[in-house]
Amino acid sequence: MTSRGIRFREGGPAAEPARPVRVLVTGAGGQLGRDLVAALGGRVPDGGRRRALVGPPGPGPGVDVIGADHARLAVEDRAAVLGAVDELRPDVIVHAGAWTAVDACQADPDRAFAVNALGTRHVAEAARRHRAHLVYLSTDYVFDGASADPYVEWDRPNPRSVYGRSKLGGERECPDGSTIVRTSWVCGAHGANMVKTVLRLADGPGELRFVDDQRGSPTFSADLAGAVVTLATERLPGVFHVTNHGATTWFGLARAVLSTVGQDPSRVRPVATADLDPPRPAPRPANSVLDNAALRLAGLPGLPEWTDGLERLVAALHLERSPA
Ligand SMILES: NC(=O)c1ccc[n+]([C@@H]2O[C@H](COP(=O)([O-])OP(=O)(O)OC[C@H]3O[C@@H](n4cnc5c(N)ncnc54)[C@H](OP(=O)(O)O)[C@@H]3O)[C@@H](O)[C@H]2O)c1
């Protein structure tokens, strides 16, 4: 068993006795993908903690995890997706691969829809062929942000950006019975995210400016991965909002990052989205706080406070910067 790259079936007898649940993760090189592969392997992802996992702490040896990163599997390539799934025969596919560059998507809608919507069509087709359970990662940006309240799973999506529309397109490709996990403002130990941006800017001089009129829930991929593992292995159908608890603005998040590393948070100044220079190409929802109503109403534990996840992520990044 390997948890990195696609392992193709070895030669030998075709008969397969009961085997571990085989989970294929797309986008396995991304920040969530890497933490998912760790969590599916029974390990605590960087910046995670055992009790952050929803349910038991990782399924351990009962799961055979296959991580397919972008270089190995580009989901817009239908033949490649069908071929890989034919070969690997996963029981569950966690489709985390996506083109997540929100502003770049705005400039290239065809590519955004090819990867995020058509790519998901291919993954869904492959899952249907093999009766694999599909778990699709989606986004808070499917909402327009006009509501003053947190969005529940049953609220009507109305995306404002190409990225949001393309991800909603992906949701609509998922067969009945799939799990759709909408999350927001993902930050993890691997890959680029706002926490790392703030830490990098904080190393330089002067003030930092972040918008104070976009509100959401920072979500830490180590915590998110634990919840996705549970939803995937339990094959719970339907839409689930899964974010860390609590909400803030990008300004609030940047201040919290500085406080967490012992720096003066007043270095961060608020700015209105309309005053950003240059303006960002893609519109963002003013409010994209997701009420994790389906988890709560089903009696499943939610994720910890976002400030708690932030502290664990900063500690993990600090260890990485200054190994013992
Ligand atoms: N990041 C967020 O704030 C956020 C918020 C809400 C929802 N989500 C969703 O959560 C999921 C995971 O996001 P993330 O934060 O882990 O983002 P990420 O770090 O950008 O990971 C996405 C991965 O998908 C890969 N990918 C890009 N194009 C692909 C393609 N054509 N075929 C297959 N893989 C492809 C990327 O590879 P390369 O980098 O090598 O191209 C990357 O490794 C995504 O579905 C995303 O839409 C993210």
Tab-separated table of C-alpha atoms and ligand atoms in Angstrom:
chain	number	residue	atom	x	y	z
A	1	MET	CA	0.000	0.000	0.000
A	2	THR	CA	1.260	3.462	-0.733
A	3	SER	CA	-0.210	6.751	0.319
A	4	ARG	CA	1.665	8.841	-2.244
A	5	GLY	CA	0.984	8.629	-5.941
A	6	ILE	CA	-1.228	6.149	-7.692
A	7	ARG	CA	-0.364	2.534	-7.021
A	8	PHE	CA	-1.462	0.354	-9.849
A	9	ARG	CA	-2.558	-3.176	-9.201
A	10	GLU	CA	0.264	-5.685	-9.101
A	11	GLY	CA	0.161	-8.981	-10.986
A	12	GLY	CA	-1.143	-12.109	-9.278
A	13	PRO	CA	-4.427	-13.840	-8.654
A	14	ALA	CA	-7.472	-11.784	-9.519
A	15	ALA	CA	-9.585	-13.059	-6.628
A	16	GLU	CA	-9.665	-10.469	-3.867
A	17	PRO	CA	-10.824	-11.467	-0.407
A	18	ALA	CA	-12.173	-8.804	1.932
A	19	ARG	CA	-9.811	-5.872	1.666
A	20	PRO	CA	-9.466	-2.568	3.417
A	21	VAL	CA	-11.709	0.272	2.282
A	22	ARG	CA	-9.815	1.867	-0.586
A	23	VAL	CA	-9.996	5.640	-0.768
A	24	LEU	CA	-8.751	7.662	-3.735
A	25	VAL	CA	-7.977	11.322	-3.027
A	26	THR	CA	-7.759	13.750	-5.963
A	27	GLY	CA	-5.778	16.966	-5.533
A	28	ALA	CA	-3.633	15.052	-3.042
A	29	GLY	CA	-0.770	17.544	-3.360
A	30	GLY	CA	-2.929	20.467	-2.144
A	31	GLN	CA	-3.181	21.760	1.390
A	32	LEU	CA	-6.308	19.787	2.225
A	33	GLY	CA	-5.266	16.820	0.057
A	34	ARG	CA	-2.056	16.328	1.991
A	35	ASP	CA	-3.815	16.462	5.336
A	36	LEU	CA	-6.515	14.104	4.049
A	37	VAL	CA	-3.945	11.528	3.018
A	38	ALA	CA	-2.374	11.771	6.488
A	39	ALA	CA	-5.733	11.489	8.282
A	40	LEU	CA	-6.844	8.551	6.117
A	41	GLY	CA	-3.579	6.842	6.986
A	42	GLY	CA	-4.497	7.138	10.665
A	43	ARG	CA	-2.011	9.944	11.315
A	44	VAL	CA	-2.747	13.336	12.833
A	45	PRO	CA	-2.102	15.968	10.146
A	46	ASP	CA	0.335	18.808	10.883
A	47	GLY	CA	-1.491	21.321	13.047
A	48	GLY	CA	-4.142	18.812	14.039
A	49	ARG	CA	-4.976	17.075	17.275
A	50	ARG	CA	-6.625	13.766	17.942
A	51	ARG	CA	-9.738	15.121	19.579
A	52	ALA	CA	-10.311	17.446	16.639
A	53	LEU	CA	-11.309	14.477	14.541
A	54	VAL	CA	-14.998	13.838	14.289
A	55	GLY	CA	-15.454	10.282	15.512
A	56	PRO	CA	-12.561	7.877	16.034
A	57	PRO	CA	-9.027	9.162	15.442
A	58	GLY	CA	-8.531	7.957	11.903
A	59	PRO	CA	-9.490	4.577	10.525
A	60	GLY	CA	-5.891	3.281	10.601
A	61	PRO	CA	-5.043	0.041	8.850
A	62	GLY	CA	-8.617	-0.528	7.695
A	63	VAL	CA	-8.102	2.041	4.960
A	64	ASP	CA	-5.979	1.825	1.840
A	65	VAL	CA	-5.343	5.436	0.815
A	66	ILE	CA	-4.234	6.409	-2.667
A	67	GLY	CA	-3.288	10.018	-3.189
A	68	ALA	CA	-3.415	11.302	-6.769
A	69	ASP	CA	-1.859	14.731	-7.147
A	70	HIS	CA	-2.449	17.022	-10.124
A	71	ALA	CA	0.628	15.802	-12.009
A	72	ARG	CA	-0.631	12.223	-11.847
A	73	LEU	CA	-4.302	12.871	-12.444
A	74	ALA	CA	-5.726	15.954	-14.170
A	75	VAL	CA	-9.470	15.655	-13.742
A	76	GLU	CA	-10.401	17.477	-16.951
A	77	ASP	CA	-8.901	14.475	-18.808
A	78	ARG	CA	-11.896	12.106	-18.941
A	79	ALA	CA	-9.923	9.121	-20.252
A	80	ALA	CA	-7.307	9.531	-17.539
A	81	VAL	CA	-9.917	9.716	-14.778
A	82	LEU	CA	-11.876	6.712	-16.036
A	83	GLY	CA	-8.668	4.748	-16.612
A	84	ALA	CA	-7.301	5.458	-13.142
A	85	VAL	CA	-10.565	4.556	-11.415
A	86	ASP	CA	-10.956	1.398	-13.546
A	87	GLU	CA	-7.493	0.383	-12.470
A	88	LEU	CA	-7.653	1.349	-8.806
A	89	ARG	CA	-11.281	0.439	-8.055
A	90	PRO	CA	-11.663	2.673	-5.011
A	91	ASP	CA	-14.630	2.256	-2.681
A	92	VAL	CA	-14.631	5.972	-1.928
A	93	ILE	CA	-13.351	8.926	-3.950
A	94	VAL	CA	-12.612	12.158	-2.106
A	95	HIS	CA	-12.477	14.775	-4.844
A	96	ALA	CA	-10.419	17.634	-3.408
A	97	GLY	CA	-8.671	18.598	-6.653
A	98	ALA	CA	-9.752	21.983	-7.985
A	99	TRP	CA	-8.475	25.163	-9.561
A	100	THR	CA	-8.695	27.320	-6.448
A	101	ALA	CA	-7.065	30.549	-7.712
A	102	VAL	CA	-10.204	32.684	-7.410
A	103	ASP	CA	-8.940	35.741	-9.335
A	104	ALA	CA	-7.278	33.656	-12.052
A	105	CYS	CA	-10.549	31.735	-12.527
A	106	GLN	CA	-12.283	35.060	-13.139
A	107	ALA	CA	-9.929	35.733	-16.047
A	108	ASP	CA	-10.244	32.250	-17.560
A	109	PRO	CA	-13.775	30.887	-17.112
A	110	ASP	CA	-13.274	28.071	-19.621
A	111	ARG	CA	-10.393	26.653	-17.647
A	112	ALA	CA	-12.275	27.108	-14.357
A	113	PHE	CA	-15.312	25.214	-15.653
A	114	ALA	CA	-13.151	22.578	-17.369
A	115	VAL	CA	-11.392	21.710	-14.111
A	116	ASN	CA	-13.995	22.387	-11.442
A	117	ALA	CA	-17.248	21.463	-13.188
A	118	LEU	CA	-16.401	19.179	-16.126
A	119	GLY	CA	-13.596	17.563	-14.116
A	120	THR	CA	-16.108	16.713	-11.411
A	121	ARG	CA	-18.419	15.278	-14.090
A	122	HIS	CA	-15.607	12.877	-15.009
A	123	VAL	CA	-14.928	11.907	-11.399
A	124	ALA	CA	-18.663	11.391	-10.853
A	125	GLU	CA	-18.946	9.206	-13.960
A	126	ALA	CA	-16.035	7.063	-12.796
A	127	ALA	CA	-17.511	6.802	-9.289
A	128	ARG	CA	-20.887	5.712	-10.698
A	129	ARG	CA	-19.262	3.040	-12.868
A	130	HIS	CA	-17.654	1.419	-9.852
A	131	ARG	CA	-20.346	2.256	-7.294
A	132	ALA	CA	-17.771	4.222	-5.370
A	133	HIS	CA	-19.016	6.768	-2.858
A	134	LEU	CA	-18.126	10.305	-3.964
A	135	VAL	CA	-17.145	13.061	-1.555
A	136	TYR	CA	-16.881	16.448	-3.267
A	137	LEU	CA	-15.201	19.461	-1.690
A	138	SER	CA	-17.086	22.677	-2.362
A	139	THR	CA	-16.970	26.247	-1.189
A	140	ASP	CA	-18.645	29.073	0.711
A	141	TYR	CA	-18.271	31.100	-2.507
A	142	VAL	CA	-21.393	29.390	-3.892
A	143	PHE	CA	-23.298	32.004	-1.839
A	144	ASP	CA	-23.661	35.669	-2.782
A	145	GLY	CA	-23.047	36.935	0.754
A	146	ALA	CA	-26.121	39.175	0.829
A	147	SER	CA	-27.579	37.447	3.889
A	148	ALA	CA	-26.877	38.925	7.304
A	149	ASP	CA	-27.044	35.429	8.798
A	150	PRO	CA	-24.825	32.355	8.446
A	151	TYR	CA	-25.858	30.150	5.525
A	152	VAL	CA	-27.360	26.722	6.160
A	153	GLU	CA	-27.030	23.830	3.732
A	154	TRP	CA	-30.565	24.395	2.439
A	155	ASP	CA	-30.079	28.050	1.495
A	156	ARG	CA	-30.119	28.852	-2.198
A	157	PRO	CA	-26.655	29.234	-3.751
A	158	ASN	CA	-26.080	32.284	-5.927
A	159	PRO	CA	-22.358	32.538	-6.676
A	160	ARG	CA	-20.872	35.908	-7.626
A	161	SER	CA	-17.549	34.732	-9.081
A	162	VAL	CA	-16.531	32.378	-11.863
A	163	TYR	CA	-14.800	30.198	-9.268
A	164	GLY	CA	-18.014	29.968	-7.223
A	165	ARG	CA	-20.102	29.196	-10.313
A	166	SER	CA	-17.667	26.518	-11.464
A	167	LYS	CA	-17.638	24.861	-8.029
A	168	LEU	CA	-21.441	24.948	-7.918
A	169	GLY	CA	-21.334	23.311	-11.350
A	170	GLY	CA	-19.253	20.572	-9.729
A	171	GLU	CA	-21.842	20.130	-6.974
A	172	ARG	CA	-24.505	19.608	-9.621
A	173	GLU	CA	-22.476	16.804	-11.211
A	174	CYS	CA	-22.437	14.732	-8.019
A	175	PRO	CA	-24.749	11.709	-8.169
A	176	ASP	CA	-27.526	11.273	-5.606
A	177	GLY	CA	-26.119	9.875	-2.406
A	178	SER	CA	-22.805	11.701	-2.698
A	179	THR	CA	-21.375	13.737	0.146
A	180	ILE	CA	-20.852	17.432	-0.620
A	181	VAL	CA	-18.668	19.242	1.906
A	182	ARG	CA	-18.736	23.041	1.699
A	183	THR	CA	-15.938	24.716	3.547
A	184	SER	CA	-14.307	28.161	3.722
A	185	TRP	CA	-11.054	30.108	4.120
A	186	VAL	CA	-8.896	26.964	4.247
A	187	CYS	CA	-5.470	27.244	5.867
A	188	GLY	CA	-3.051	24.380	6.401
A	189	ALA	CA	0.587	23.530	6.912
A	190	HIS	CA	1.082	22.708	3.224
A	191	GLY	CA	0.540	25.154	0.378
A	192	ALA	CA	-0.299	28.831	0.193
A	193	ASN	CA	-2.888	30.440	2.447
A	194	MET	CA	-3.693	33.631	4.339
A	195	VAL	CA	-1.940	32.623	7.574
A	196	LYS	CA	1.316	32.074	5.706
A	197	THR	CA	0.854	35.341	3.793
A	198	VAL	CA	0.401	37.284	7.028
A	199	LEU	CA	3.450	35.617	8.603
A	200	ARG	CA	5.540	36.495	5.531
A	201	LEU	CA	4.363	40.127	5.492
A	202	ALA	CA	4.919	40.391	9.243
A	203	ASP	CA	8.610	39.647	8.694
A	204	GLY	CA	8.830	42.926	6.735
A	205	PRO	CA	8.465	46.526	7.939
A	206	GLY	CA	5.408	48.772	8.085
A	207	GLU	CA	1.717	48.246	8.395
A	208	LEU	CA	-0.339	45.429	6.925
A	209	ARG	CA	-3.725	46.125	5.327
A	210	PHE	CA	-6.533	43.579	5.204
A	211	VAL	CA	-10.198	43.912	4.339
A	212	ASP	CA	-12.656	44.316	7.151
A	213	ASP	CA	-15.881	43.900	5.195
A	214	GLN	CA	-15.687	40.234	4.204
A	215	ARG	CA	-16.734	37.855	6.933
A	216	GLY	CA	-16.154	34.108	7.064
A	217	SER	CA	-14.891	31.203	9.115
A	218	PRO	CA	-11.186	30.395	8.839
A	219	THR	CA	-10.956	26.609	8.574
A	220	PHE	CA	-7.849	24.615	9.341
A	221	SER	CA	-7.248	21.754	6.966
A	222	ALA	CA	-6.058	19.413	9.720
A	223	ASP	CA	-9.433	19.767	11.459
A	224	LEU	CA	-11.364	19.669	8.195
A	225	ALA	CA	-9.533	16.504	7.098
A	226	GLY	CA	-10.676	14.658	10.217
A	227	ALA	CA	-14.310	15.521	9.576
A	228	VAL	CA	-14.060	14.620	5.885
A	229	VAL	CA	-12.591	11.228	6.796
A	230	THR	CA	-15.581	10.502	8.999
A	231	LEU	CA	-18.126	11.658	6.414
A	232	ALA	CA	-16.318	9.653	3.737
A	233	THR	CA	-15.911	6.411	5.636
A	234	GLU	CA	-19.475	6.627	7.000
A	235	ARG	CA	-20.658	7.530	3.466
A	236	LEU	CA	-23.082	10.107	4.825
A	237	PRO	CA	-25.063	11.507	1.892
A	238	GLY	CA	-26.036	15.122	1.322
A	239	VAL	CA	-24.574	18.590	1.764
A	240	PHE	CA	-22.553	19.369	4.893
A	241	HIS	CA	-21.107	22.725	5.839
A	242	VAL	CA	-17.828	21.989	7.626
A	243	THR	CA	-15.860	24.926	9.009
A	244	ASN	CA	-14.086	25.732	12.226
A	245	HIS	CA	-16.379	27.348	14.774
A	246	GLY	CA	-16.694	31.136	14.958
A	247	ALA	CA	-16.194	33.845	12.360
A	248	THR	CA	-14.112	36.916	11.646
A	249	THR	CA	-12.950	39.157	8.810
A	250	TRP	CA	-9.634	38.904	6.945
A	251	PHE	CA	-8.549	41.885	9.055
A	252	GLY	CA	-9.525	40.007	12.220
A	253	LEU	CA	-7.669	36.896	11.053
A	254	ALA	CA	-4.518	38.896	10.261
A	255	ARG	CA	-4.599	40.528	13.696
A	256	ALA	CA	-5.059	37.164	15.368
A	257	VAL	CA	-2.075	35.744	13.467
A	258	LEU	CA	0.136	38.572	14.750
A	259	SER	CA	-1.135	38.125	18.313
A	260	THR	CA	-0.515	34.390	18.121
A	261	VAL	CA	3.141	34.921	17.194
A	262	GLY	CA	3.569	37.592	19.904
A	263	GLN	CA	3.596	40.606	17.570
A	264	ASP	CA	1.641	43.849	17.897
A	265	PRO	CA	-1.737	43.304	16.177
A	266	SER	CA	-2.226	47.064	15.711
A	267	ARG	CA	0.218	46.834	12.790
A	268	VAL	CA	-2.749	45.497	10.847
A	269	ARG	CA	-5.029	48.215	9.482
A	270	PRO	CA	-8.542	47.683	8.114
A	271	VAL	CA	-9.378	48.495	4.519
A	272	ALA	CA	-12.674	48.302	2.629
A	273	THR	CA	-12.891	45.918	-0.329
A	274	ALA	CA	-13.911	48.879	-2.533
A	275	ASP	CA	-10.665	50.677	-1.603
A	276	LEU	CA	-8.305	47.849	-2.573
A	277	ASP	CA	-5.731	49.109	-5.042
A	278	PRO	CA	-5.586	47.402	-7.455
A	279	PRO	CA	-9.096	45.970	-7.066
A	280	ARG	CA	-9.385	42.178	-6.971
A	281	PRO	CA	-10.812	40.822	-10.249
A	282	ALA	CA	-13.256	38.374	-8.631
A	283	PRO	CA	-16.058	39.590	-6.368
A	284	ARG	CA	-16.188	37.930	-2.951
A	285	PRO	CA	-19.241	37.457	-0.726
A	286	ALA	CA	-19.413	39.994	2.110
A	287	ASN	CA	-20.751	37.290	4.409
A	288	SER	CA	-19.850	33.678	3.741
A	289	VAL	CA	-20.175	32.300	7.255
A	290	LEU	CA	-21.504	28.749	6.995
A	291	ASP	CA	-23.754	27.432	9.732
A	292	ASN	CA	-22.689	23.798	10.133
A	293	ALA	CA	-26.346	22.941	10.594
A	294	ALA	CA	-26.386	19.457	9.041
A	295	LEU	CA	-23.561	18.236	11.295
A	296	ARG	CA	-25.175	19.797	14.353
A	297	LEU	CA	-28.692	18.541	13.631
A	298	ALA	CA	-27.364	15.054	12.944
A	299	GLY	CA	-25.720	15.074	16.377
A	300	LEU	CA	-22.199	15.031	14.965
A	301	PRO	CA	-19.564	17.091	16.735
A	302	GLY	CA	-18.395	20.255	15.012
A	303	LEU	CA	-14.865	21.518	14.540
A	304	PRO	CA	-13.049	23.517	17.225
A	305	GLU	CA	-12.920	27.328	17.388
A	306	TRP	CA	-10.924	28.853	14.536
A	307	THR	CA	-8.590	30.538	17.069
A	308	ASP	CA	-7.711	27.103	18.436
A	309	GLY	CA	-6.940	25.799	14.939
A	310	LEU	CA	-4.848	28.898	14.276
A	311	GLU	CA	-2.731	28.321	17.369
A	312	ARG	CA	-2.038	24.715	16.367
A	313	LEU	CA	-1.197	25.690	12.784
A	314	VAL	CA	1.165	28.468	13.878
A	315	ALA	CA	2.877	26.026	16.267
A	316	ALA	CA	3.268	23.471	13.451
A	317	LEU	CA	4.677	26.113	11.082
A	318	HIS	CA	7.026	27.357	13.779
A	319	LEU	CA	8.373	23.824	14.330
A	320	GLU	CA	8.890	23.535	10.576
A	321	ARG	CA	10.842	26.835	10.501
A	322	SER	CA	13.044	25.970	13.485
A	323	PRO	CA	13.405	22.191	13.797
A	324	ALA	CA	14.862	20.985	17.106
B	1	LIG	N1	-8.612	27.111	-0.157
B	1	LIG	C1	-9.783	27.543	0.283
B	1	LIG	O1	-9.884	28.582	0.959
B	1	LIG	C2	-11.035	26.760	-0.014
B	1	LIG	C3	-12.257	27.267	0.441
B	1	LIG	C4	-13.417	26.544	0.178
B	1	LIG	C5	-13.354	25.351	-0.518
B	1	LIG	N2	-12.157	24.891	-0.970
B	1	LIG	C6	-12.136	23.645	-1.724
B	1	LIG	O2	-11.424	22.678	-0.970
B	1	LIG	C7	-10.705	21.809	-1.845
B	1	LIG	C8	-9.240	21.770	-1.440
B	1	LIG	O3	-8.689	23.060	-1.565
B	1	LIG	P1	-7.249	23.431	-1.018
B	1	LIG	O4	-7.420	24.542	-0.073
B	1	LIG	O5	-6.533	22.207	-0.599
B	1	LIG	O6	-6.635	24.029	-2.356
B	1	LIG	P2	-5.242	23.743	-3.058
B	1	LIG	O7	-4.158	23.742	-2.048
B	1	LIG	O8	-5.184	24.687	-4.214
B	1	LIG	O9	-5.424	22.259	-3.567
B	1	LIG	C9	-6.089	21.937	-4.756
B	1	LIG	C10	-5.274	20.894	-5.461
B	1	LIG	O10	-5.929	20.580	-6.691
B	1	LIG	C11	-4.946	20.459	-7.683
B	1	LIG	N3	-5.464	20.682	-9.016
B	1	LIG	C12	-5.522	21.850	-9.722
B	1	LIG	N4	-5.996	21.623	-10.944
B	1	LIG	C13	-6.252	20.300	-11.017
B	1	LIG	C14	-6.725	19.457	-12.028
B	1	LIG	N5	-7.017	19.958	-13.236
B	1	LIG	N6	-6.863	18.129	-11.782
B	1	LIG	C15	-6.554	17.636	-10.571
B	1	LIG	N7	-6.065	18.365	-9.561
B	1	LIG	C16	-5.931	19.690	-9.780
B	1	LIG	C17	-3.890	21.499	-7.326
B	1	LIG	O11	-2.656	21.148	-7.920
B	1	LIG	P3	-1.638	22.276	-8.464
B	1	LIG	O12	-1.517	23.276	-7.353
B	1	LIG	O13	-0.409	21.495	-8.725
B	1	LIG	O14	-2.274	22.846	-9.691
B	1	LIG	C18	-3.862	21.409	-5.815
B	1	LIG	O15	-2.905	20.494	-5.364
B	1	LIG	C19	-10.949	22.345	-3.267
B	1	LIG	O16	-11.956	21.578	-3.871
B	1	LIG	C20	-11.432	23.760	-3.056
B	1	LIG	O17	-12.275	24.187	-4.090
B	1	LIG	C21	-10.996	25.560	-0.704
